[in-house]
Amino acid sequence: SGGPDYGIPLGRRDGLTFATVNATLQNLPPPFANATTILSMLATKNFDPTDVVALSGGHTVGISHCTSFTTRLYPTQDPTMDKTFANNLKVICPTVNSTNTTVMDIRSPNKFDNKYYVDLMNRQGLFTSDQDLYTDSRTRGIVTSFAINETLFFEKFVVSMIKMGQLSVLTGNNGEIRANCSVRNADNKSYLASVVEELPVEEAWSDL
């Protein structure tokens, strides 16, 4: 989609359990959160304001359900939202409980670029958690710098993504190295057996 290429540090072990819905929601700022909430939540994971703004830039691609932002439209419109942008969203989401979806970046929805930040500067951020990054004085300058300089955004996004990938790393005998990234080894015994049977002993050991 046009985003930056970067090397991912190797060696991280996989967990033996999958996150519950509640645990996931507790660790992800909701779309209606303001900058203070987002900065506070992510500060507990050692993310600074630049990390927060850079990671939010992932919203340059993807879609959102209406229910994630219609409280900004109904019953009264959020004054920080551009009027034309709001009117267009009301066509897509005619009620507060609409089940429709819309793109998160109106300028280049299918390209990973810095246009998300240009959206924010034009009061066209979809979520409160997006637009408040430009409203809040602690993050406004960072938004502006990324809107002006896409290379800077890419550089900071890479740093923050690698940083996020190193949260709560399992070491030693904790976790496992999965044969299939999306399936725990305990649920994947037939796959492991077939790999071992098909390879010479030395190669099988090196692969595992």
PDB file of C-alpha atoms in Angstrom:
ATOM      1  CA  SER A   1       0.000   0.000   0.000  1.00  0.00           C
ATOM      2  CA  GLY A   2       3.009   2.303  -0.211  1.00  0.00           C
ATOM      3  CA  GLY A   3       4.214   2.361   3.368  1.00  0.00           C
ATOM      4  CA  PRO A   4       7.797   2.065   4.592  1.00  0.00           C
ATOM      5  CA  ASP A   5       9.800  -1.174   4.527  1.00  0.00           C
ATOM      6  CA  TYR A   6      11.640  -2.043   7.720  1.00  0.00           C
ATOM      7  CA  GLY A   7      13.360  -4.971   9.376  1.00  0.00           C
ATOM      8  CA  ILE A   8      11.545  -6.689  12.224  1.00  0.00           C
ATOM      9  CA  PRO A   9      13.703  -7.897  15.128  1.00  0.00           C
ATOM     10  CA  LEU A  10      13.714 -11.697  15.251  1.00  0.00           C
ATOM     11  CA  GLY A  11      13.559 -14.103  18.181  1.00  0.00           C
ATOM     12  CA  ARG A  12      10.305 -13.156  19.878  1.00  0.00           C
ATOM     13  CA  ARG A  13       8.433 -16.197  21.187  1.00  0.00           C
ATOM     14  CA  ASP A  14       4.703 -16.757  20.680  1.00  0.00           C
ATOM     15  CA  GLY A  15       2.220 -16.850  23.537  1.00  0.00           C
ATOM     16  CA  LEU A  16       0.394 -19.969  24.683  1.00  0.00           C
ATOM     17  CA  THR A  17      -2.919 -18.141  24.958  1.00  0.00           C
ATOM     18  CA  PHE A  18      -4.762 -15.562  22.880  1.00  0.00           C
ATOM     19  CA  ALA A  19      -5.892 -12.214  24.241  1.00  0.00           C
ATOM     20  CA  THR A  20      -9.491 -11.993  25.425  1.00  0.00           C
ATOM     21  CA  VAL A  21     -11.841  -9.360  24.064  1.00  0.00           C
ATOM     22  CA  ASN A  22     -11.762  -7.524  27.399  1.00  0.00           C
ATOM     23  CA  ALA A  23      -7.957  -7.505  27.546  1.00  0.00           C
ATOM     24  CA  THR A  24      -7.787  -6.211  23.993  1.00  0.00           C
ATOM     25  CA  LEU A  25     -10.233  -3.380  24.661  1.00  0.00           C
ATOM     26  CA  GLN A  26      -8.400  -2.418  27.856  1.00  0.00           C
ATOM     27  CA  ASN A  27      -5.186  -1.975  25.871  1.00  0.00           C
ATOM     28  CA  LEU A  28      -6.615  -0.128  22.862  1.00  0.00           C
ATOM     29  CA  PRO A  29      -7.779   3.487  23.168  1.00  0.00           C
ATOM     30  CA  PRO A  30     -11.410   3.733  22.004  1.00  0.00           C
ATOM     31  CA  PRO A  31     -12.292   5.966  19.018  1.00  0.00           C
ATOM     32  CA  PHE A  32     -14.143   8.405  21.275  1.00  0.00           C
ATOM     33  CA  ALA A  33     -11.103   8.965  23.525  1.00  0.00           C
ATOM     34  CA  ASN A  34      -9.503  12.403  23.602  1.00  0.00           C
ATOM     35  CA  ALA A  35      -5.775  13.102  23.419  1.00  0.00           C
ATOM     36  CA  THR A  36      -5.370  13.159  27.193  1.00  0.00           C
ATOM     37  CA  THR A  37      -6.784   9.636  27.499  1.00  0.00           C
ATOM     38  CA  ILE A  38      -4.716   8.291  24.617  1.00  0.00           C
ATOM     39  CA  LEU A  39      -1.478   9.846  25.848  1.00  0.00           C
ATOM     40  CA  SER A  40      -2.085   8.544  29.366  1.00  0.00           C
ATOM     41  CA  MET A  41      -2.943   5.009  28.230  1.00  0.00           C
ATOM     42  CA  LEU A  42       0.064   4.691  25.955  1.00  0.00           C
ATOM     43  CA  ALA A  43       2.447   6.364  28.402  1.00  0.00           C
ATOM     44  CA  THR A  44       1.984   3.307  30.645  1.00  0.00           C
ATOM     45  CA  LYS A  45       3.648   1.335  27.819  1.00  0.00           C
ATOM     46  CA  ASN A  46       6.468   3.869  27.463  1.00  0.00           C
ATOM     47  CA  PHE A  47       5.095   5.502  24.311  1.00  0.00           C
ATOM     48  CA  ASP A  48       5.694   9.249  24.080  1.00  0.00           C
ATOM     49  CA  PRO A  49       3.500  11.764  22.182  1.00  0.00           C
ATOM     50  CA  THR A  50       5.485  11.270  18.959  1.00  0.00           C
ATOM     51  CA  ASP A  51       4.863   7.517  19.167  1.00  0.00           C
ATOM     52  CA  VAL A  52       1.162   8.119  19.747  1.00  0.00           C
ATOM     53  CA  VAL A  53       0.789  10.423  16.744  1.00  0.00           C
ATOM     54  CA  ALA A  54       2.912   8.177  14.509  1.00  0.00           C
ATOM     55  CA  LEU A  55       0.984   5.007  15.366  1.00  0.00           C
ATOM     56  CA  SER A  56      -2.319   6.823  14.852  1.00  0.00           C
ATOM     57  CA  GLY A  57      -1.108   7.406  11.298  1.00  0.00           C
ATOM     58  CA  GLY A  58      -1.978   3.790  10.603  1.00  0.00           C
ATOM     59  CA  HIS A  59      -5.489   5.167  10.086  1.00  0.00           C
ATOM     60  CA  THR A  60      -4.319   6.383   6.691  1.00  0.00           C
ATOM     61  CA  VAL A  61      -5.660   3.062   5.370  1.00  0.00           C
ATOM     62  CA  GLY A  62      -8.680   0.993   6.349  1.00  0.00           C
ATOM     63  CA  ILE A  63     -12.365   1.457   7.032  1.00  0.00           C
ATOM     64  CA  SER A  64     -14.523   2.193  10.042  1.00  0.00           C
ATOM     65  CA  HIS A  65     -18.061   1.319  11.065  1.00  0.00           C
ATOM     66  CA  CYS A  66     -20.399   4.264  11.522  1.00  0.00           C
ATOM     67  CA  THR A  67     -20.971   3.417  15.189  1.00  0.00           C
ATOM     68  CA  SER A  68     -17.363   4.357  15.948  1.00  0.00           C
ATOM     69  CA  PHE A  69     -17.966   8.034  15.151  1.00  0.00           C
ATOM     70  CA  THR A  70     -21.702   8.813  14.801  1.00  0.00           C
ATOM     71  CA  THR A  71     -21.773  10.335  18.287  1.00  0.00           C
ATOM     72  CA  ARG A  72     -19.820  13.171  16.632  1.00  0.00           C
ATOM     73  CA  LEU A  73     -22.738  13.664  14.237  1.00  0.00           C
ATOM     74  CA  TYR A  74     -25.850  13.071  16.353  1.00  0.00           C
ATOM     75  CA  PRO A  75     -27.717  14.574  18.091  1.00  0.00           C
ATOM     76  CA  THR A  76     -25.474  17.580  17.510  1.00  0.00           C
ATOM     77  CA  GLN A  77     -22.420  17.875  15.320  1.00  0.00           C
ATOM     78  CA  ASP A  78     -18.974  18.022  16.879  1.00  0.00           C
ATOM     79  CA  PRO A  79     -17.804  21.638  16.300  1.00  0.00           C
ATOM     80  CA  THR A  80     -14.263  20.444  15.564  1.00  0.00           C
ATOM     81  CA  MET A  81     -15.518  18.573  12.480  1.00  0.00           C
ATOM     82  CA  ASP A  82     -15.562  20.268   9.075  1.00  0.00           C
ATOM     83  CA  LYS A  83     -19.206  20.893   8.071  1.00  0.00           C
ATOM     84  CA  THR A  84     -18.959  19.523   4.533  1.00  0.00           C
ATOM     85  CA  PHE A  85     -17.144  16.439   5.817  1.00  0.00           C
ATOM     86  CA  ALA A  86     -19.848  15.946   8.449  1.00  0.00           C
ATOM     87  CA  ASN A  87     -22.661  16.302   5.898  1.00  0.00           C
ATOM     88  CA  ASN A  88     -21.055  13.678   3.665  1.00  0.00           C
ATOM     89  CA  LEU A  89     -20.742  11.320   6.617  1.00  0.00           C
ATOM     90  CA  LYS A  90     -24.426  11.817   7.459  1.00  0.00           C
ATOM     91  CA  VAL A  91     -25.315  10.522   3.993  1.00  0.00           C
ATOM     92  CA  ILE A  92     -23.304   7.363   4.654  1.00  0.00           C
ATOM     93  CA  CYS A  93     -24.477   7.102   8.259  1.00  0.00           C
ATOM     94  CA  PRO A  94     -28.049   8.486   8.390  1.00  0.00           C
ATOM     95  CA  THR A  95     -28.619   7.409  12.017  1.00  0.00           C
ATOM     96  CA  VAL A  96     -26.489   6.996  15.122  1.00  0.00           C
ATOM     97  CA  ASN A  97     -26.825   3.200  14.867  1.00  0.00           C
ATOM     98  CA  SER A  98     -26.078   2.865  11.152  1.00  0.00           C
ATOM     99  CA  THR A  99     -24.229  -0.327  10.230  1.00  0.00           C
ATOM    100  CA  ASN A 100     -22.511   1.124   7.155  1.00  0.00           C
ATOM    101  CA  THR A 101     -18.785   1.672   6.807  1.00  0.00           C
ATOM    102  CA  THR A 102     -16.589   4.408   5.387  1.00  0.00           C
ATOM    103  CA  VAL A 103     -12.915   4.983   4.672  1.00  0.00           C
ATOM    104  CA  MET A 104     -10.731   6.475   7.397  1.00  0.00           C
ATOM    105  CA  ASP A 105      -8.717   8.738   5.090  1.00  0.00           C
ATOM    106  CA  ILE A 106     -10.792  10.556   2.473  1.00  0.00           C
ATOM    107  CA  ARG A 107      -7.805  11.792   0.473  1.00  0.00           C
ATOM    108  CA  SER A 108      -6.034   8.527  -0.331  1.00  0.00           C
ATOM    109  CA  PRO A 109      -7.917   5.684   1.384  1.00  0.00           C
ATOM    110  CA  ASN A 110      -5.955   2.852  -0.214  1.00  0.00           C
ATOM    111  CA  LYS A 111      -2.463   4.299   0.079  1.00  0.00           C
ATOM    112  CA  PHE A 112      -0.234   4.376   3.134  1.00  0.00           C
ATOM    113  CA  ASP A 113       0.955   7.980   3.177  1.00  0.00           C
ATOM    114  CA  ASN A 114       0.804  11.109   5.311  1.00  0.00           C
ATOM    115  CA  LYS A 115      -2.572  12.344   4.069  1.00  0.00           C
ATOM    116  CA  TYR A 116      -4.204  11.269   7.335  1.00  0.00           C
ATOM    117  CA  TYR A 117      -2.418  14.208   8.975  1.00  0.00           C
ATOM    118  CA  VAL A 118      -3.542  16.539   6.202  1.00  0.00           C
ATOM    119  CA  ASP A 119      -7.089  15.381   6.988  1.00  0.00           C
ATOM    120  CA  LEU A 120      -6.625  16.346  10.635  1.00  0.00           C
ATOM    121  CA  MET A 121      -5.368  19.805   9.706  1.00  0.00           C
ATOM    122  CA  ASN A 122      -8.540  20.255   7.635  1.00  0.00           C
ATOM    123  CA  ARG A 123     -10.760  19.056  10.517  1.00  0.00           C
ATOM    124  CA  GLN A 124     -11.566  15.854   8.621  1.00  0.00           C
ATOM    125  CA  GLY A 125     -10.404  13.292  11.167  1.00  0.00           C
ATOM    126  CA  LEU A 126     -12.956  10.515  11.543  1.00  0.00           C
ATOM    127  CA  PHE A 127     -12.616   9.656  15.236  1.00  0.00           C
ATOM    128  CA  THR A 128     -12.395  11.940  18.231  1.00  0.00           C
ATOM    129  CA  SER A 129      -9.125  10.114  18.968  1.00  0.00           C
ATOM    130  CA  ASP A 130      -7.881  11.260  15.562  1.00  0.00           C
ATOM    131  CA  GLN A 131      -9.032  14.874  15.437  1.00  0.00           C
ATOM    132  CA  ASP A 132      -8.083  15.649  19.028  1.00  0.00           C
ATOM    133  CA  LEU A 133      -4.438  15.010  18.142  1.00  0.00           C
ATOM    134  CA  TYR A 134      -4.585  18.249  16.160  1.00  0.00           C
ATOM    135  CA  THR A 135      -6.753  20.085  18.680  1.00  0.00           C
ATOM    136  CA  ASP A 136      -4.474  19.301  21.626  1.00  0.00           C
ATOM    137  CA  SER A 137      -1.422  21.566  21.957  1.00  0.00           C
ATOM    138  CA  ARG A 138       0.792  18.653  23.064  1.00  0.00           C
ATOM    139  CA  THR A 139       0.391  16.818  19.764  1.00  0.00           C
ATOM    140  CA  ARG A 140      -0.624  19.497  17.274  1.00  0.00           C
ATOM    141  CA  GLY A 141       2.937  20.315  16.244  1.00  0.00           C
ATOM    142  CA  ILE A 142       3.737  16.647  15.635  1.00  0.00           C
ATOM    143  CA  VAL A 143       0.669  16.284  13.410  1.00  0.00           C
ATOM    144  CA  THR A 144       1.740  19.330  11.435  1.00  0.00           C
ATOM    145  CA  SER A 145       5.303  18.077  11.002  1.00  0.00           C
ATOM    146  CA  PHE A 146       4.070  14.724   9.666  1.00  0.00           C
ATOM    147  CA  ALA A 147       1.608  16.443   7.316  1.00  0.00           C
ATOM    148  CA  ILE A 148       4.463  18.500   5.876  1.00  0.00           C
ATOM    149  CA  ASN A 149       7.106  15.773   5.792  1.00  0.00           C
ATOM    150  CA  GLU A 150       6.037  12.249   4.796  1.00  0.00           C
ATOM    151  CA  THR A 151       9.600  10.920   5.132  1.00  0.00           C
ATOM    152  CA  LEU A 152       9.646  12.043   8.773  1.00  0.00           C
ATOM    153  CA  PHE A 153       6.327  10.291   9.399  1.00  0.00           C
ATOM    154  CA  PHE A 154       7.621   7.051   7.872  1.00  0.00           C
ATOM    155  CA  GLU A 155      10.787   7.218   9.987  1.00  0.00           C
ATOM    156  CA  LYS A 156       8.884   7.757  13.228  1.00  0.00           C
ATOM    157  CA  PHE A 157       6.241   5.165  12.320  1.00  0.00           C
ATOM    158  CA  VAL A 158       8.941   2.502  11.890  1.00  0.00           C
ATOM    159  CA  VAL A 159      10.522   3.377  15.241  1.00  0.00           C
ATOM    160  CA  SER A 160       7.152   3.223  17.016  1.00  0.00           C
ATOM    161  CA  MET A 161       6.085  -0.030  15.336  1.00  0.00           C
ATOM    162  CA  ILE A 162       9.319  -1.764  16.345  1.00  0.00           C
ATOM    163  CA  LYS A 163       8.867  -0.372  19.839  1.00  0.00           C
ATOM    164  CA  MET A 164       5.317  -1.752  19.987  1.00  0.00           C
ATOM    165  CA  GLY A 165       6.517  -5.143  18.765  1.00  0.00           C
ATOM    166  CA  GLN A 166       8.827  -5.350  21.770  1.00  0.00           C
ATOM    167  CA  LEU A 167       6.118  -4.976  24.410  1.00  0.00           C
ATOM    168  CA  SER A 168       5.834  -7.843  26.924  1.00  0.00           C
ATOM    169  CA  VAL A 169       8.354 -10.047  25.133  1.00  0.00           C
ATOM    170  CA  LEU A 170       8.372 -13.674  26.299  1.00  0.00           C
ATOM    171  CA  THR A 171      11.821 -15.078  27.084  1.00  0.00           C
ATOM    172  CA  GLY A 172      13.437 -18.273  28.335  1.00  0.00           C
ATOM    173  CA  ASN A 173      10.955 -21.128  28.589  1.00  0.00           C
ATOM    174  CA  ASN A 174       7.913 -18.857  28.405  1.00  0.00           C
ATOM    175  CA  GLY A 175       5.738 -19.230  25.321  1.00  0.00           C
ATOM    176  CA  GLU A 176       6.727 -21.225  22.257  1.00  0.00           C
ATOM    177  CA  ILE A 177       7.953 -20.936  18.696  1.00  0.00           C
ATOM    178  CA  ARG A 178       4.922 -21.823  16.624  1.00  0.00           C
ATOM    179  CA  ALA A 179       5.158 -23.940  13.491  1.00  0.00           C
ATOM    180  CA  ASN A 180       2.164 -21.970  12.189  1.00  0.00           C
ATOM    181  CA  CYS A 181       1.976 -18.377  13.416  1.00  0.00           C
ATOM    182  CA  SER A 182      -1.814 -18.405  13.846  1.00  0.00           C
ATOM    183  CA  VAL A 183      -2.111 -21.765  15.625  1.00  0.00           C
ATOM    184  CA  ARG A 184      -0.638 -22.906  18.939  1.00  0.00           C
ATOM    185  CA  ASN A 185       1.583 -25.958  18.636  1.00  0.00           C
ATOM    186  CA  ALA A 186      -0.716 -27.895  20.969  1.00  0.00           C
ATOM    187  CA  ASP A 187      -3.462 -27.485  18.359  1.00  0.00           C
ATOM    188  CA  ASN A 188      -1.150 -28.253  15.477  1.00  0.00           C
ATOM    189  CA  LYS A 189       0.421 -31.657  16.223  1.00  0.00           C
ATOM    190  CA  SER A 190      -0.318 -33.189  12.838  1.00  0.00           C
ATOM    191  CA  TYR A 191       1.527 -30.366  11.085  1.00  0.00           C
ATOM    192  CA  LEU A 192       4.572 -30.745  13.321  1.00  0.00           C
ATOM    193  CA  ALA A 193       4.659 -34.517  12.798  1.00  0.00           C
ATOM    194  CA  SER A 194       4.466 -34.171   9.036  1.00  0.00           C
ATOM    195  CA  VAL A 195       7.351 -31.690   8.981  1.00  0.00           C
ATOM    196  CA  VAL A 196       9.585 -33.948  11.057  1.00  0.00           C
ATOM    197  CA  GLU A 197       8.766 -37.045   9.004  1.00  0.00           C
ATOM    198  CA  GLU A 198       9.494 -35.379   5.684  1.00  0.00           C
ATOM    199  CA  LEU A 199      12.926 -33.932   6.571  1.00  0.00           C
ATOM    200  CA  PRO A 200      16.295 -35.552   7.326  1.00  0.00           C
ATOM    201  CA  VAL A 201      17.050 -35.569  11.045  1.00  0.00           C
ATOM    202  CA  GLU A 202      19.604 -32.736  10.913  1.00  0.00           C
ATOM    203  CA  GLU A 203      17.340 -30.497   8.838  1.00  0.00           C
ATOM    204  CA  ALA A 204      14.301 -31.233  10.972  1.00  0.00           C
ATOM    205  CA  TRP A 205      16.176 -30.196  14.114  1.00  0.00           C
ATOM    206  CA  SER A 206      17.441 -26.996  12.517  1.00  0.00           C
ATOM    207  CA  ASP A 207      13.935 -26.053  11.340  1.00  0.00           C
ATOM    208  CA  LEU A 208      12.393 -26.673  14.743  1.00  0.00           C
TER     209      LEU A 208
END
